[in-house]
C-alpha positions as a Python dict, from the first residue, in 0.01 Angstrom:
ca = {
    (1, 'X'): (0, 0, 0),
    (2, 'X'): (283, -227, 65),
    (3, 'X'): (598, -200, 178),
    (4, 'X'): (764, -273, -216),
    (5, 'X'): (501, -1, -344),
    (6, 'X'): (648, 255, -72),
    (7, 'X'): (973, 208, -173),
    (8, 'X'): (877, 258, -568),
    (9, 'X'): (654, 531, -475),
    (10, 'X'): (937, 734, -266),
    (11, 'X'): (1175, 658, -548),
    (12, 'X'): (1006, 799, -817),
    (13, 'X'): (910, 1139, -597),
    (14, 'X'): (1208, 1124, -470),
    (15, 'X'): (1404, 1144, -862),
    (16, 'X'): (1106, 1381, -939),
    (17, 'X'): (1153, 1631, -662),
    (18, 'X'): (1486, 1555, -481),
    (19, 'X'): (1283, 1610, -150),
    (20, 'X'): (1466, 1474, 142),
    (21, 'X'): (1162, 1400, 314),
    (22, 'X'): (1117, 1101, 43),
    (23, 'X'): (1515, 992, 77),
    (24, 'X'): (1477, 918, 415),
    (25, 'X'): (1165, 670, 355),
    (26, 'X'): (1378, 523, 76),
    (27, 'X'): (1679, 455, 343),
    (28, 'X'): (1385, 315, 568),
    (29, 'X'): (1271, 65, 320),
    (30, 'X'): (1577, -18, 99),
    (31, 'X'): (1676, -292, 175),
    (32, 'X'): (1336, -513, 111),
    (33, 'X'): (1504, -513, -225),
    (34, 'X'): (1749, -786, -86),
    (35, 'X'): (1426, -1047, -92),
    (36, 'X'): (1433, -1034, -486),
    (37, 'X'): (1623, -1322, -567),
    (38, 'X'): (1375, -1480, -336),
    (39, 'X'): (1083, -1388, -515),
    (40, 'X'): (1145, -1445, -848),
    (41, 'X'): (855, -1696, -919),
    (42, 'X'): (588, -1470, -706),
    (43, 'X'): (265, -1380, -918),
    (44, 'X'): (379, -1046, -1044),
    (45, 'X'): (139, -745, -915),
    (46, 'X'): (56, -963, -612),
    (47, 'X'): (292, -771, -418),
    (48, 'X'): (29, -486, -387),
    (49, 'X'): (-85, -709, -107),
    (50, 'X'): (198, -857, 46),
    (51, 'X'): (561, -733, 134),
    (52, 'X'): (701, -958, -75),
    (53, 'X'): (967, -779, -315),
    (54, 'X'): (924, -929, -696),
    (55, 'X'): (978, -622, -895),
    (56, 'X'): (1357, -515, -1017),
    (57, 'X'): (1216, -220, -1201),
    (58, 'X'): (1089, -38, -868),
    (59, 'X'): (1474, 10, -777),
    (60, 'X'): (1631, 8, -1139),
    (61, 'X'): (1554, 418, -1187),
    (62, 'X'): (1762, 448, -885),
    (63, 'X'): (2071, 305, -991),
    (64, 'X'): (2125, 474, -1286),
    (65, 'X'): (1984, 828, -1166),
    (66, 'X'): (2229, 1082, -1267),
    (67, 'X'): (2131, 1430, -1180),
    (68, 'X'): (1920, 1378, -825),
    (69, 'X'): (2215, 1329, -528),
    (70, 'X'): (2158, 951, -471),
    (71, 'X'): (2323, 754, -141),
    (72, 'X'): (2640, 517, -316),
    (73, 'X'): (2583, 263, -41),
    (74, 'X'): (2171, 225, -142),
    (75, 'X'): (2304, 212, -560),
    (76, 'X'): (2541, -98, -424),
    (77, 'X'): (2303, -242, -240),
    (78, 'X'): (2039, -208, -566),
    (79, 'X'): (2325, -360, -748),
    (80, 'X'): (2371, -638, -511),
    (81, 'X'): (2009, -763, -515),
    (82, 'X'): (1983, -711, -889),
    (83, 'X'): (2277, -929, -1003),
    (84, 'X'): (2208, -1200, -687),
    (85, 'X'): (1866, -1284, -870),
    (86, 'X'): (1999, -1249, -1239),
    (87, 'X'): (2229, -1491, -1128),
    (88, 'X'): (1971, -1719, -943),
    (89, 'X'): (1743, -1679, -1269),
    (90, 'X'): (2027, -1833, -1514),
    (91, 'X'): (2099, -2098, -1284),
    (92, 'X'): (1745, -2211, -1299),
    (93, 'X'): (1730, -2175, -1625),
    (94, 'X'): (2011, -2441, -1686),
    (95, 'X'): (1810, -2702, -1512),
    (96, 'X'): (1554, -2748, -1782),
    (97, 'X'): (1598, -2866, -2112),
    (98, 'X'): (1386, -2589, -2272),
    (99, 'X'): (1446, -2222, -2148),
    (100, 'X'): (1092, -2198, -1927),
    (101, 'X'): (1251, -2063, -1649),
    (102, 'X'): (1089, -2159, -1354),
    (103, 'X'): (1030, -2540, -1234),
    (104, 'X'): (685, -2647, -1439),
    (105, 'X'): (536, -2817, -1172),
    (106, 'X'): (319, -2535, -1010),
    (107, 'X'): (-45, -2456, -961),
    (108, 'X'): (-40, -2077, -1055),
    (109, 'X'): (-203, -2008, -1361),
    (110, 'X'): (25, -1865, -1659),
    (111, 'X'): (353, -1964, -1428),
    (112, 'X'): (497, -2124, -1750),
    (113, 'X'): (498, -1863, -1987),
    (114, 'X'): (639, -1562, -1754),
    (115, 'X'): (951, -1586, -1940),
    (116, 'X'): (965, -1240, -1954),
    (117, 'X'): (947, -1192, -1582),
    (118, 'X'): (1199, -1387, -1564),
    (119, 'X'): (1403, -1280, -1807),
    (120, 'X'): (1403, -891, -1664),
    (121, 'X'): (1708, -900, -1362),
    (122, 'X'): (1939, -1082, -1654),
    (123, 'X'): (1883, -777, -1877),
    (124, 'X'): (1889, -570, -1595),
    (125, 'X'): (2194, -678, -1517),
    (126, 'X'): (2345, -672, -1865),
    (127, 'X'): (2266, -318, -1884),
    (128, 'X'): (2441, -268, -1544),
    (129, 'X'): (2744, -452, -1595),
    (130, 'X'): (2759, -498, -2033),
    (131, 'X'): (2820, -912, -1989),
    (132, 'X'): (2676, -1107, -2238),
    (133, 'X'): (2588, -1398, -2066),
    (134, 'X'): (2304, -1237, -1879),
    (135, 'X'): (2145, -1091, -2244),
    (136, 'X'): (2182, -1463, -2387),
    (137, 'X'): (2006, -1599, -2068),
    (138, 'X'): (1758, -1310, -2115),
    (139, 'X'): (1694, -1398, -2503),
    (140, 'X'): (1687, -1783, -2443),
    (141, 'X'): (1418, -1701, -2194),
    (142, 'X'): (1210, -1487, -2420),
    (143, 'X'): (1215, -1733, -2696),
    (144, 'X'): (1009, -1970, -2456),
    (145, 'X'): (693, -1857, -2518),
    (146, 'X'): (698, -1806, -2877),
    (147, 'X'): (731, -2171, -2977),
    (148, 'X'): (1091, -2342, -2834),
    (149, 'X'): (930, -2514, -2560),
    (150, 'X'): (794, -2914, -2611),
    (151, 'X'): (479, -2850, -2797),
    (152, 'X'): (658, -2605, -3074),
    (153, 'X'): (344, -2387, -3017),
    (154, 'X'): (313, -2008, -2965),
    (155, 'X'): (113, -1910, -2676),
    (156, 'X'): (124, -1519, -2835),
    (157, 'X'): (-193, -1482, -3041),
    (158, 'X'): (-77, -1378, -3412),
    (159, 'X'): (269, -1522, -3404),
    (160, 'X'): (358, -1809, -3542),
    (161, 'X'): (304, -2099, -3800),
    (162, 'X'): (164, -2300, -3492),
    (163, 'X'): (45, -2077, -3256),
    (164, 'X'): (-298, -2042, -3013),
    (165, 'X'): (-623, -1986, -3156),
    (166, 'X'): (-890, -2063, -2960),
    (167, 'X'): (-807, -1756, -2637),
    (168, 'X'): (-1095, -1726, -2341),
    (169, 'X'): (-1148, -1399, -2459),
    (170, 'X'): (-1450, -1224, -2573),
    (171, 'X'): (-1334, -1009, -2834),
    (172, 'X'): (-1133, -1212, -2954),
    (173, 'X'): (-1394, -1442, -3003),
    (174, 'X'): (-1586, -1176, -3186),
    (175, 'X'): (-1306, -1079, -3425),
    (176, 'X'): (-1275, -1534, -3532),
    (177, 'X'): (-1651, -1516, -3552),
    (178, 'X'): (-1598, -1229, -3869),
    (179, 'X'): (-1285, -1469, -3978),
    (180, 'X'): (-992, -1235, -3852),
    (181, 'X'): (-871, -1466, -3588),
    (182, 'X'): (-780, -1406, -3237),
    (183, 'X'): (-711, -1068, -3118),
    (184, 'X'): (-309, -1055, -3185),
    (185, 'X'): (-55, -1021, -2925),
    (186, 'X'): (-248, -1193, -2611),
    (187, 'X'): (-24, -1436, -2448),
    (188, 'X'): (-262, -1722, -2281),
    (189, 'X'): (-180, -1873, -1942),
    (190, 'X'): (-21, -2183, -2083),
    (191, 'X'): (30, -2535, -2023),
    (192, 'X'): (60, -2672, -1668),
    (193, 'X'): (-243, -2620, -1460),
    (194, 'X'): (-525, -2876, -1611),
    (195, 'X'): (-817, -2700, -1413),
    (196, 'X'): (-1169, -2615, -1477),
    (197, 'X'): (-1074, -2864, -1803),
    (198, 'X'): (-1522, -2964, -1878),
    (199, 'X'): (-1345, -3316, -1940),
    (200, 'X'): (-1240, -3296, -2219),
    (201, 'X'): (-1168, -3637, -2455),
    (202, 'X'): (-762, -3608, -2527),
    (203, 'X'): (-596, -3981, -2596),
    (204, 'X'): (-346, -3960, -2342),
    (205, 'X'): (-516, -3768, -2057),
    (206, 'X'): (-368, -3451, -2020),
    (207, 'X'): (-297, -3481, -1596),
    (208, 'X'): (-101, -3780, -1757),
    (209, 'X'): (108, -3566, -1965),
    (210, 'X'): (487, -3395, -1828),
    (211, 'X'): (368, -3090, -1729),
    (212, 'X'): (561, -2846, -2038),
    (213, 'X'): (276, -3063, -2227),
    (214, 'X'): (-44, -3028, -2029),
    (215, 'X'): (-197, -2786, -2298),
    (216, 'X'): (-506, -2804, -2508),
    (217, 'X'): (-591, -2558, -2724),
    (218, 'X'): (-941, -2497, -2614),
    (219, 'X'): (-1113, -2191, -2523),
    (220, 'X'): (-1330, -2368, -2258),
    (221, 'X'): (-996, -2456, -2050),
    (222, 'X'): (-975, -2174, -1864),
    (223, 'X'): (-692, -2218, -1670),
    (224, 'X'): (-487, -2306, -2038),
    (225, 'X'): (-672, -1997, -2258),
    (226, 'X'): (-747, -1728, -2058),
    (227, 'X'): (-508, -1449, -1935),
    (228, 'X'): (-414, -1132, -1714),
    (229, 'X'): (-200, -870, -1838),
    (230, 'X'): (1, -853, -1515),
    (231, 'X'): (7, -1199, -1501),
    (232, 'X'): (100, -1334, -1889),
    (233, 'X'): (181, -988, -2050),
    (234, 'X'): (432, -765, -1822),
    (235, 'X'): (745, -748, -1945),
    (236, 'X'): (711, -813, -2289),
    (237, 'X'): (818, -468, -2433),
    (238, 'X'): (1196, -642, -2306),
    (239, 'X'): (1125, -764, -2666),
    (240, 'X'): (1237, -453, -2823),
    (241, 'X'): (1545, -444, -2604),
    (242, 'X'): (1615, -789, -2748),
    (243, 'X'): (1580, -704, -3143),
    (244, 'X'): (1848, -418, -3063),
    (245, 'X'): (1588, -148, -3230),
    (246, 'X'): (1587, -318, -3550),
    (247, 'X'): (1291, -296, -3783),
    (248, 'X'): (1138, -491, -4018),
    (249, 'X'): (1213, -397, -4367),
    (250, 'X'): (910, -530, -4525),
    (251, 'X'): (1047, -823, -4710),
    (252, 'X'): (910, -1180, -4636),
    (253, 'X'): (1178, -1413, -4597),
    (254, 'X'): (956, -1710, -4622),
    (255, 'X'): (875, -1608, -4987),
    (256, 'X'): (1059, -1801, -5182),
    (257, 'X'): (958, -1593, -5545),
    (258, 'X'): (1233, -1413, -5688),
}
């Protein structure tokens, strides 16, 4: 185990059983968390291997415990990291004309539609400090993924007018071959990474294509249709944080019928 699963494992015993034992690994270890804002972009779940700290929700129970004793100068330090990376996740943000958070030119799979990875120290951080700047960021972000990025495509399975169909998935594949489509709510790795691409014909090339457009919908493109759940999926419960616990009240409003 490393060093960012210690500290999330001590937490949580720690908040379970208020053993001192587990405080004094937490005072050992805290301050990996200070590496966040540097390891915003790392493939989520990687850090199992690495000491490499990419997860805010590993220190976020900590902050806001209220009936274990906690150590103030730990909660500020928490604090610190938290709002250093929500800030260096906004400013990225801004660079780019649509909200995919991250700069599109990399080689890991799915990096281009992580917005909710990136999107958790801004809400983080708006729950920590109520400023709405970091839950616009945050929403902006999440709306990446669902269709405002250059193609106007969905790369959720299920949602949207113009959405993915075609997912590197076998049930899913099972479930079109009855007619019922794509098994909902899969979010595919995404545009970005042309590899493993059996050549396919597209007039232009896709290498040729800014990388936010590098996407065919084809299930035989791996490294565009597939998808992990700790790689494409984490996160995306921030969703219902977004939508404020609303519901839906069963009314289409794209039906135009009185």
């Amino acid at each position: 185990m490393a060093a960012p699963e210690k500290l999330y494992y001590h937490i949580q015993r720690y908040l379970l059983f208020g053993q001192e034992s587990d405080h004094r690994k937490i005072r050992e270890l805290y301050r990996i968390a200070g590496g966040l804002k540097g390891n915003l972009y790392e493939t989520p779940g990687y850090s199992l291997n690495n000491d490499k700290f990419d997860n805010p929700a590993y220190i976020f129970s900590y902050i806001v415990e209220r009936k274990v004793a906690t150590d103030p100068e730990i909660v500020n330090y928490f604090k610190g990291a938290i709002r250093e990376a929500a800030d260096a996740s906004i400013e990225e943000l801004r660079r780019h004309a649509y909200p995919v958070g991250n700069n599109p030119d990399g080689m890991s799979w799915g990096h281009n539609v992580r917005q909710p990875q990136y999107a958790a120290t801004p809400l983080l951080q708006w729950v920590l400090s109520g400023d709405q700047k970091y839950f616009d960021a945050a929403s902006e972000l999440m709306d990446y993924k669902l269709g405002l990025n250059p193609l106007g495509i969905s790369y959720v399975t299920g949602l949207g007018f113009h959405q993915v169909r075609n997912i590197h998935d076998r049930e899913s594949a099972y479930l079109a071959s009855q007619g019922r489509g794509p098994k909902p709510g899969i979010t595919v790795f995404g545009p970005g990474v042309p590899g493993w691409n059996r050549n396919v014909s597209v007039i232009p090339p896709v290498a040729g294509l800014p990388k936010e457009r590098q996407f065919v919908d084809d299930r035989e493109i791996i490294s565009f249709m597939e998808f992990t759940i700790f790689e494409t999926m984490h996160y995306d419960a921030l969703y219902t944080i977004i939508a404020g616990g609303g519901k839906w009240d069963g009314t289409d409003p794209f039906n135009s019928r009185p």
